[in-house]
Structures are given as C-alpha cells and as structure tokens.
Coordinates of C-alpha atoms and ligand atoms in Angstrom, one line a residue:
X118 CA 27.8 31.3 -13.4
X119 CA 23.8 31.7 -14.8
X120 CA 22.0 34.3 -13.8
X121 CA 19.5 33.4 -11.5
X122 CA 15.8 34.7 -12.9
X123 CA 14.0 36.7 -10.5
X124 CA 10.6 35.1 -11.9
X125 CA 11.7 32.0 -10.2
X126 CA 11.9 33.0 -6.9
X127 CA 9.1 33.4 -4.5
X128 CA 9.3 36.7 -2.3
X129 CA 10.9 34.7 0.7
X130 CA 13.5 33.8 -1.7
X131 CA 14.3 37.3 -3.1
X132 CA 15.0 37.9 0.8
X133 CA 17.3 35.3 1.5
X134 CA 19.1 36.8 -2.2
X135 CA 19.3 40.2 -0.4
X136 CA 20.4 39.1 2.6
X137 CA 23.4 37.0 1.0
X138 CA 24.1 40.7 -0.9
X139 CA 24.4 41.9 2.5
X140 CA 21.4 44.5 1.6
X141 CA 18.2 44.3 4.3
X142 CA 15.5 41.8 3.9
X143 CA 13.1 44.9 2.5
X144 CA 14.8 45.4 -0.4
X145 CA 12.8 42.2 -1.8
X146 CA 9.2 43.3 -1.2
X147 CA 10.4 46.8 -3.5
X148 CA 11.5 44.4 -6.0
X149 CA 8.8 42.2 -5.8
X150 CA 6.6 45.6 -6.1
X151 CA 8.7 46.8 -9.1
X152 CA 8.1 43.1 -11.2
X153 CA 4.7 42.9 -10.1
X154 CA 3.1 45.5 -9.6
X155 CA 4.8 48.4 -12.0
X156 CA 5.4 45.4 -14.4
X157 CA 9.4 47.2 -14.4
X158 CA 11.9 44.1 -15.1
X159 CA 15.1 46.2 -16.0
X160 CA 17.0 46.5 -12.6
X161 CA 18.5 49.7 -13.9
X162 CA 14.7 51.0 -13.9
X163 CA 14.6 50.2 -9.7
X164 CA 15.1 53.6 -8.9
X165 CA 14.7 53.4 -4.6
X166 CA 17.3 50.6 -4.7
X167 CA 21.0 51.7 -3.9
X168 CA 23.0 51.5 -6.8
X169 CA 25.1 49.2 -5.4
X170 CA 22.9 46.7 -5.1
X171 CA 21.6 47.2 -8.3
X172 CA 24.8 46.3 -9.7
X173 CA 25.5 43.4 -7.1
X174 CA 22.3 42.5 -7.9
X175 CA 23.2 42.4 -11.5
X176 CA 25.9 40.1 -11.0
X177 CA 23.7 37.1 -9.9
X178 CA 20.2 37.6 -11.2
X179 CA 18.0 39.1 -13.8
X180 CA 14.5 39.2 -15.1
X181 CA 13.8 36.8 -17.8
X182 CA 10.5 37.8 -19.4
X183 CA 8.9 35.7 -22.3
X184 CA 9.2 37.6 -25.1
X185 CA 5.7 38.4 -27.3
X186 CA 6.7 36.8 -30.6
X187 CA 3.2 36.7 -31.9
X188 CA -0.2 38.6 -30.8
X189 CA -3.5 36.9 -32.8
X190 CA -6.6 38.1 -32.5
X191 CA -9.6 36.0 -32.7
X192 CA -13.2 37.1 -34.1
X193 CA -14.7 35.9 -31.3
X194 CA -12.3 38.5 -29.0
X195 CA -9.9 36.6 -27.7
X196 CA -6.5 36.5 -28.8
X197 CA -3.5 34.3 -28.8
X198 CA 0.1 34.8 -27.7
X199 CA 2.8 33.5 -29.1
X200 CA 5.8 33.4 -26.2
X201 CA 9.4 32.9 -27.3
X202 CA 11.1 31.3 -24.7
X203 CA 15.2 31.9 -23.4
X204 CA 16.1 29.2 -25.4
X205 CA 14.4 29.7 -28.5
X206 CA 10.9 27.3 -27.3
X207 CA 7.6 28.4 -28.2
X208 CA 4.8 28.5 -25.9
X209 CA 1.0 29.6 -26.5
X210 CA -1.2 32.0 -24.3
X211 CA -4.8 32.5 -25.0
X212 CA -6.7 35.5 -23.2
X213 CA -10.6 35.3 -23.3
X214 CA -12.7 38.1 -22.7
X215 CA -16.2 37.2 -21.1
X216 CA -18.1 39.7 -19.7
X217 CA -16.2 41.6 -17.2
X218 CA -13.5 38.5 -16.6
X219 CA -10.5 38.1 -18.4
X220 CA -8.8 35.0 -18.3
X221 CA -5.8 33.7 -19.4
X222 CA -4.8 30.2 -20.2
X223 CA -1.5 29.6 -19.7
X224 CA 1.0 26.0 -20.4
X225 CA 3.0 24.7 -18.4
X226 CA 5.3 22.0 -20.9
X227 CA 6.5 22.8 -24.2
X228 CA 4.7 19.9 -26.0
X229 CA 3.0 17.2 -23.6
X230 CA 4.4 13.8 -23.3
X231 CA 0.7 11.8 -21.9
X232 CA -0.7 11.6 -26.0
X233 CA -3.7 12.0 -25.6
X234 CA -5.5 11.1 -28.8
X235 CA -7.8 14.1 -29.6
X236 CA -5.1 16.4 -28.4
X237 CA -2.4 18.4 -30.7
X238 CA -0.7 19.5 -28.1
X239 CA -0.3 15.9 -27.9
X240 CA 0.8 15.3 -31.4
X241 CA 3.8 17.5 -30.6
X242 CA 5.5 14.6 -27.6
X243 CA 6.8 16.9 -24.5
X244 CA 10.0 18.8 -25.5
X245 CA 10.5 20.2 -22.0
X246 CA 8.8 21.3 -18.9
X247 CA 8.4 25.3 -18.2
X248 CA 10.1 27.0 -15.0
X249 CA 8.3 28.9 -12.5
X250 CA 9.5 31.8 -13.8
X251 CA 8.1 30.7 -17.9
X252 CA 5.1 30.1 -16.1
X253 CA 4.1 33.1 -14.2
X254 CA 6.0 34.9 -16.9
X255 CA 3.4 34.6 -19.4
X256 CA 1.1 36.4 -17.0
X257 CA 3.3 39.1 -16.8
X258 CA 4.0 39.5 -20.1
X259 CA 0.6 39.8 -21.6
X260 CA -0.3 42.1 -18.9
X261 CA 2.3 44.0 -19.7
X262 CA 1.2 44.0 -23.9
X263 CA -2.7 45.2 -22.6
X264 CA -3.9 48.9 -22.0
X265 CA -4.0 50.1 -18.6
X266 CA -8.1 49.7 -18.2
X267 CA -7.6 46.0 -19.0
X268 CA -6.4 43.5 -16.4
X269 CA -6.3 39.7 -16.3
X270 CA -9.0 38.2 -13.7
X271 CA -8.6 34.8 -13.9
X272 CA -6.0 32.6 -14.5
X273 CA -6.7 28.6 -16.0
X274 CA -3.7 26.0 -16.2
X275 CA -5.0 24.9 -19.6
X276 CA -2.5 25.5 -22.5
X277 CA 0.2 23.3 -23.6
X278 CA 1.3 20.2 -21.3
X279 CA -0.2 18.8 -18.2
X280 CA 0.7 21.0 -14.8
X281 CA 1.0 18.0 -12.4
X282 CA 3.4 16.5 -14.6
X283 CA 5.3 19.6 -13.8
X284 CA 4.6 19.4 -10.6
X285 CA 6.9 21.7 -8.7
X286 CA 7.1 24.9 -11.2
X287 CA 3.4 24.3 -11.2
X288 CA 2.9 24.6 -7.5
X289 CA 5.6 27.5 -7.2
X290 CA 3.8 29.5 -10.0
X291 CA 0.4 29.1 -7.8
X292 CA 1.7 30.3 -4.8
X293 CA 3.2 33.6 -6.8
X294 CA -0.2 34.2 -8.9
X295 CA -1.6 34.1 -5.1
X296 CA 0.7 35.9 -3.1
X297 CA -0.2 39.1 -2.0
X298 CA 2.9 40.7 -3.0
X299 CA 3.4 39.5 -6.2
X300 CA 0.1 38.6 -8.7
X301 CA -2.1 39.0 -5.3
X302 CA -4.9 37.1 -7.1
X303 CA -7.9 35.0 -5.3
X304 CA -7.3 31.2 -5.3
X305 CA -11.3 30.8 -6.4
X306 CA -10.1 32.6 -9.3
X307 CA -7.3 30.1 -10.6
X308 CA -8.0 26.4 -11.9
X309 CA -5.7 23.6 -12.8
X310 CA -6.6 21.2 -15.5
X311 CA -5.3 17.5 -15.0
X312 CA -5.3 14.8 -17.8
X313 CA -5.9 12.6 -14.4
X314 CA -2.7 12.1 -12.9
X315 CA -3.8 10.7 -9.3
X316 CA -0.7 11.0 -7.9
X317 CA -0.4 14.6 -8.6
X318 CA -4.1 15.6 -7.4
X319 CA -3.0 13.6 -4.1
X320 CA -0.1 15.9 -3.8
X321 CA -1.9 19.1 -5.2
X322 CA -4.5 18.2 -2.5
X323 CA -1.8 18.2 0.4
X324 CA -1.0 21.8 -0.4
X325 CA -2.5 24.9 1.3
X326 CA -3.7 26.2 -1.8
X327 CA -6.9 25.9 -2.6
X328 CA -7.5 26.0 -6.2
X329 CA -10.0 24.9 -8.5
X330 CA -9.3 21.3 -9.6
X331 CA -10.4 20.7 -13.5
X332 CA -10.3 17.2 -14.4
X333 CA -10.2 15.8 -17.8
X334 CA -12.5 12.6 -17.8
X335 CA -13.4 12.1 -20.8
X336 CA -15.4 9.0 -21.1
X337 CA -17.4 6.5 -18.6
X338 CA -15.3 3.4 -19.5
X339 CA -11.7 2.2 -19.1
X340 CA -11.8 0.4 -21.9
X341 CA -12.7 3.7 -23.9
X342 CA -10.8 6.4 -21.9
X343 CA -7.5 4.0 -22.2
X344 CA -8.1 4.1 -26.2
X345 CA -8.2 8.0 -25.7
X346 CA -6.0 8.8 -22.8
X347 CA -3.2 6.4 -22.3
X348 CA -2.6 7.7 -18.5
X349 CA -5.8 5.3 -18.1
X350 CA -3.5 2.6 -18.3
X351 CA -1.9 3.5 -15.0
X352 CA -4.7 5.5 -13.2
X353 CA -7.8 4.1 -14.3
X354 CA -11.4 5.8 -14.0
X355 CA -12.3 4.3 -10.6
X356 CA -8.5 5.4 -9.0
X357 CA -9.1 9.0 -10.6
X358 CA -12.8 8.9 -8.9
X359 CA -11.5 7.9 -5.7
X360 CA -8.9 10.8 -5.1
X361 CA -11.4 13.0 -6.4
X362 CA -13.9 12.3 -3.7
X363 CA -10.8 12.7 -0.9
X364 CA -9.7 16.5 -2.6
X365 CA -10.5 18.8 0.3
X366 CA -12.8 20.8 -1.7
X367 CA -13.0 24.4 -0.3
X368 CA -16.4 25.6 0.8
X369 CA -19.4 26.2 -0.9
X370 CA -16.7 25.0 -4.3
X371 CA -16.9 22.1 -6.8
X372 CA -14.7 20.2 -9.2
X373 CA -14.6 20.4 -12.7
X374 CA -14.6 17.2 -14.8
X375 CA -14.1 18.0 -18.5
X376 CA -15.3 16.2 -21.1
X377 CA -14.7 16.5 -24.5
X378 CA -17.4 15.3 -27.2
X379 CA -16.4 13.2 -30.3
X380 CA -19.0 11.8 -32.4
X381 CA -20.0 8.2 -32.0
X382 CA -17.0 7.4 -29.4
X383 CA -18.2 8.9 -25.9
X384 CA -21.3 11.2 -27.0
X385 CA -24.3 8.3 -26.7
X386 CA -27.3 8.8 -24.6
X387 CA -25.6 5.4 -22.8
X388 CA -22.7 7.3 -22.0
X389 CA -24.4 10.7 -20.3
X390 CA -25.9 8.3 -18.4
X391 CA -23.4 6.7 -17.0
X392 CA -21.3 10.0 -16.7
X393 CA -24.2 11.2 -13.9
X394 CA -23.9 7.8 -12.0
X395 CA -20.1 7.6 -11.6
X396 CA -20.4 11.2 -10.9
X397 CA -23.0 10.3 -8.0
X398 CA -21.7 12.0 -4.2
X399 CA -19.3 14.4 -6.4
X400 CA -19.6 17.8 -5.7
X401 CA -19.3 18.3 -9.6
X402 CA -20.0 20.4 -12.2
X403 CA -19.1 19.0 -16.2
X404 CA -18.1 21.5 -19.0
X405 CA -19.1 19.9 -22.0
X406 CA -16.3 20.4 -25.0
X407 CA -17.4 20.0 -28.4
X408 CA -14.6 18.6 -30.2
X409 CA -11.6 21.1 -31.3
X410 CA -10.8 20.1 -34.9
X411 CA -7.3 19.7 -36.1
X412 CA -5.9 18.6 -39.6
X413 CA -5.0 14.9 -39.2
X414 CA -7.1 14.1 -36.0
X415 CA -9.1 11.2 -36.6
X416 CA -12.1 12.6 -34.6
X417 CA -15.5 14.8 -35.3
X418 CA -17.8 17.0 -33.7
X419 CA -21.0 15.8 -32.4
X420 CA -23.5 17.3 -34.3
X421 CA -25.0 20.4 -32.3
X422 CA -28.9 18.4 -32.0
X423 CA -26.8 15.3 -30.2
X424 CA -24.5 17.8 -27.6
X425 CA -27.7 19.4 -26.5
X426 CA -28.9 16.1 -26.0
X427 CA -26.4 14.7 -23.9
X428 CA -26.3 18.1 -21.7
X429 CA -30.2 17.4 -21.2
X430 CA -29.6 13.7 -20.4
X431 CA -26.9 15.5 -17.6
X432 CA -28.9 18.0 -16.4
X433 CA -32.2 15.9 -16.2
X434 CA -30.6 13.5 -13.2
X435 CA -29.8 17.3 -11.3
X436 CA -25.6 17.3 -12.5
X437 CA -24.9 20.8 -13.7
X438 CA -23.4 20.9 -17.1
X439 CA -22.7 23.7 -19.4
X440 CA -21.4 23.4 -22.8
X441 CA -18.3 25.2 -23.6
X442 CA -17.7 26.7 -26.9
X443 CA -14.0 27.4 -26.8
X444 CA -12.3 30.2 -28.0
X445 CA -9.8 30.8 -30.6
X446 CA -10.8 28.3 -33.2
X447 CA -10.7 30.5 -36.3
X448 CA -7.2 31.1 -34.9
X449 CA -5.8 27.8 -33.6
X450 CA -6.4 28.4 -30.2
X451 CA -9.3 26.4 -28.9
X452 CA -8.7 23.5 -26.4
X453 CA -6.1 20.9 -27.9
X454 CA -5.2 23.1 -31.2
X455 CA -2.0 24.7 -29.5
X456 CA 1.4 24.0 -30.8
X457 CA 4.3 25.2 -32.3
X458 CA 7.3 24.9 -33.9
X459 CA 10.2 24.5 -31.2
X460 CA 13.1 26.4 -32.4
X461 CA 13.6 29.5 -34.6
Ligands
SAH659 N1 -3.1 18.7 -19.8 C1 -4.3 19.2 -19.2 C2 -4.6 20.6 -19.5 C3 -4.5 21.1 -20.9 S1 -5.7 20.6 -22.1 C4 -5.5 18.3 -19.4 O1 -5.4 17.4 -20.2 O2 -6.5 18.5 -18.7 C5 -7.2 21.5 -21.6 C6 -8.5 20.7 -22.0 O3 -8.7 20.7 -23.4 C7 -8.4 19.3 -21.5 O4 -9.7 18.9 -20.9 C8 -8.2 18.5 -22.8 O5 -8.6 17.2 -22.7 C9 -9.0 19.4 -23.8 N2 -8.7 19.1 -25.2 C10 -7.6 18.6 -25.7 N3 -7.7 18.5 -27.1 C11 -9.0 18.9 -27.4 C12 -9.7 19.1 -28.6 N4 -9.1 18.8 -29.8 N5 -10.9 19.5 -28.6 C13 -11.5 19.9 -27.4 N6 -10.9 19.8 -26.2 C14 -9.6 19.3 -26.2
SF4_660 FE1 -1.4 16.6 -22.7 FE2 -3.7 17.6 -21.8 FE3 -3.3 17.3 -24.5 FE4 -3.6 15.1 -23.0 S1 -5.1 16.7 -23.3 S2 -2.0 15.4 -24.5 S3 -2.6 15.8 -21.1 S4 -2.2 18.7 -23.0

C-alpha cells in the first residue's frame, strides 16, 4: 500500500487518520504544529507523540517534501527554486523580495496544457497536475531553505500551469496556506492567477475563501485574445467579463486583470482604450506586463516610451494601472520563462 503524504491532508483529515490509529483526535493539531510550524517532517523527530503511534503512523503515512534541486539567485534579489518532485518532475518557485513582503510564486501543473502563445510554460504542453501536498510543499520547503529572520508574506498562484485547471489540489492548498493551524496566512495576502477559465472562477467564487482573483486578459478583442489564448475559443472576452462582474469581491478588494504587452499586437493607444471601457463597473485594477522574452517566441517588448503611454491612456479615464517589471529575468524566472526538463 502508498503511503499516504501528510502534505495532502487538511487538519480535519489528520484527525480522522488518528482516530482510525486508535490515538485521540489531538494528536493531529501536534502534527500539524510539528510540519507547519517547527517545519519538522521526519516522524521520528515528533518527540510528544507516543512511540507507538509514531511507528503506526509510519506504516500509513509520511511527509513528502519537494526536494530543493536548484537555488538561483537573481540580481535583482529574487531567486528561483528548482523543486524535484517524488517522481522525478521538476517544478519552479520564484521568491521576490519587495520592501518588507516576501512573496512566493508557486505552480500548480508541471507544464500547462491551455498554450498560450507568449507563454513557455506553454511551450512545454501539461505533463501533469501537482497534489495538494506538491503545492503547499513548495511553501514549505523554501521556508525551510531561508534564515530564521526571513519569512514568506505572501503567496501568488503564478508559476507553471493554470490553478483552476487543477481545481481541487488548488482549492485544498488555499484552505492549508489559510488555516490557522497550518500556514495561518491572511486570504488578502494570497492571489490566484487564471488564464480565464469561467467555469473555474464560477466555482472558485462559490467557495468561502476569499482570495484575490488575478485574471489574465490579455487583449480587448476575441478575435485577438483567441490568436493568443486558445481558451478564448471556449470562454470568450464577454463570458470571462460576465463572471467577473458576479465574483463576490470581498470588501474594500479589487480584481486583478493582467495584461501582458507585445509590440504591435495589443499595445495601441486603440487598445488601452478599449481596455478601460470593457473594464467600465469593474472594481479593477490592471498590472501591466512588459513582455518576458524567451528564445523562439515570436513576440517583443513594447518599447518603454509606448508602455508608459498605454498606462497613461489607463490611468487618464480613472482605471488604476501599474506596470510590472517582473522578476527573475536575468535568471529565467520572470512571468512565462519557467520550465524544465521533466525527468532526471
Ligand atoms: N496560468 C495562469 C498563471 C500563470 S502565468 C495564468 O495564465 O494566469 C502568470 C502570468 O504571466 C499570466 O498573466 C501570464 O499570462 C503571464 N505571462 C505568461 N508568459 C509571459 C511572458 N512571456 N511575458 C510576460 N508575461 C507572461
Ligand atoms: Fe498556461 Fe498561464 Fe502560460 Fe497560458 S499563461 S500557457 S495558462 S501558464
């Protein structure tokens, strides 16, 4: 029989484990406290758990950490992981230092199956879709590589693969990250990032969780976005809009609609225009993203005179919109540059 990993259970579950060990329902929250909050994964190490259980334990479950294959730092300060995976996949981390936040983008997919043009992540097609345990697990080990003064503040669903795709992992990872007894983090401080899957923010918005919605928009016309994004084909700009405006936004919160700048396809003064009106009774905000290049891509970079320009057309009709310089791009780890090799 497989062990079952302890990363993929939420607290409730680690109860209903003890319970079927025949060990009280308390034992969890020590465990819990050992993973999360010591960052202790060997059993052995659980030292106010009864040896027995321990060893019962043993029998049935373990803690499957990714393993740090790869640590790269970046000029700009932030770094990348590389994460080897139980089976020998490769997933990418990126931690970025700004000010006193410290946020870390994690994937959800090895690969990503919605080929989106721009995107290398993309390129690679979707191997496979992460666990909950792969998920949160990148968390945990790159907290557990930092020095004891540092500590993740933040948390963005913006790595490899689309989260709502991966729907249930996804959701279980959230409600770890925010439970008290595990990762104990604020809701305000997580956001998902959706390539626009409508069915998924319908579901996501069903949820009691409350996290910041990202969506990647990308251009103002179907006939564009579907050349770009092929998930246009089935949940076109004015479906996308639509569930948008029903998300039960919490208070005093807005949505994020990304859009990525490539020269001469969706950077035109036409375009910003039309970007404020279909945002229009949107409780919005747009982070601008200057094209991420990647060997092969087909695409460019605005040039910097004609983002500022578009920003200004944004901000002139009242929408905020800040352009984001990723991270990471000396270092392949900028928005759309991650991927790996799958096996060893
Ligand atoms: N699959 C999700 C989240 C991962 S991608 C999504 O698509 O939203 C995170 C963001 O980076 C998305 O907005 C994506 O469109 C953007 N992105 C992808 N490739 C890029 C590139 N080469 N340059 C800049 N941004 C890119
Ligand atoms: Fe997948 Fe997002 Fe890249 Fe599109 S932009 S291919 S959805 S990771």
């Amino acid at each position: 029989m497989s062990l079952t990993n302890l990363l993929d259970l939420l607290p409730a579950e680690i109860e209903s484990l003890m319970e079927s060990l025949g060990a009280p329902r308390y034992r969890a929250r020590q465990i819990v406290d050992w993973i999360y909050r010591k960052g202790v994964t060997d059993l052995d190490r659980m030292a106010n758990l009864p040896r027995e259980l321990r060893l019962a334990l043993a029998e049935r479950a373990c803690v499957d950490v990714p393993v740090v294959e790869r640590r790269t730092p970046s000029q700009d300060g932030s770094q990348k992981f590389v994460f080897r995976l139980g089976d020998g996949a490769r997933v990418q981390s990126v931690l970025m230092p700004d000010g006193d936040r410290l946020t870390l983008c994690v994937s959800t997919q090895v690969g990503c199956g919605f080929g989106c043009a721009f995107c290398l992540t993309g390129a690679m097609g979707l191997e496979r879709n992460l666990t909950t345990g792969e998920i949160t697990g990148q968390v945990l080990s790159a907290a557990r590589s930092m020095t004891t003064s540092e500590r993740i503040t933040h948390i963005v669903y913006m790595g490899m693969g689309e989260p709502l795709a991966n729907y249930q992992p996804t959701v279980r990872s959230l409600r770890l990250l925010t439970d008290p007894l595990a990762f104990g983090l604020s809701s305000r401080r997580i956001t998902v990032s959706t390539v626009g899957l409508v069915s998924g923010i319908e579901k996501l918005a069903r949820e009691d969780l409350r996290v910041n919605l990202a969506v990647s928009l990308h251009a103002t016309s179907n006939r564009t976005r579907s050349r770009l994004m092929p998930v246009n084909n089935g949940f076109p700009i004015e479906a996308l809009l639509a569930a948008c405006r029903r998300f039960p936004l919490p208070f005093r919160q807005r949505m994020t609609f990304e859009y990525v700048l490539l020269d001469g396809v969706n950077d035109s003064p036409e375009d910003a225009r039309e970007l404020a009106r279909l945002l229009r009774g949107i409780r919005a905000k747009i982070n601008l993203i200057p094209f991420n290049d990647w060997h092969g891509a087909g695409f460019s970079r605005p040039s910097l005179p004609r983002i500022l320009a578009f920003q200004q057309t944004l901000l002139e009709r009242g929408v905020t919109a800040t352009v984001r310089w990723s991270k990471g791009e000396d270092i392949g780890a900028a928005c759309g540059q991650l991927s790996e090799a799958v096996v060893a």
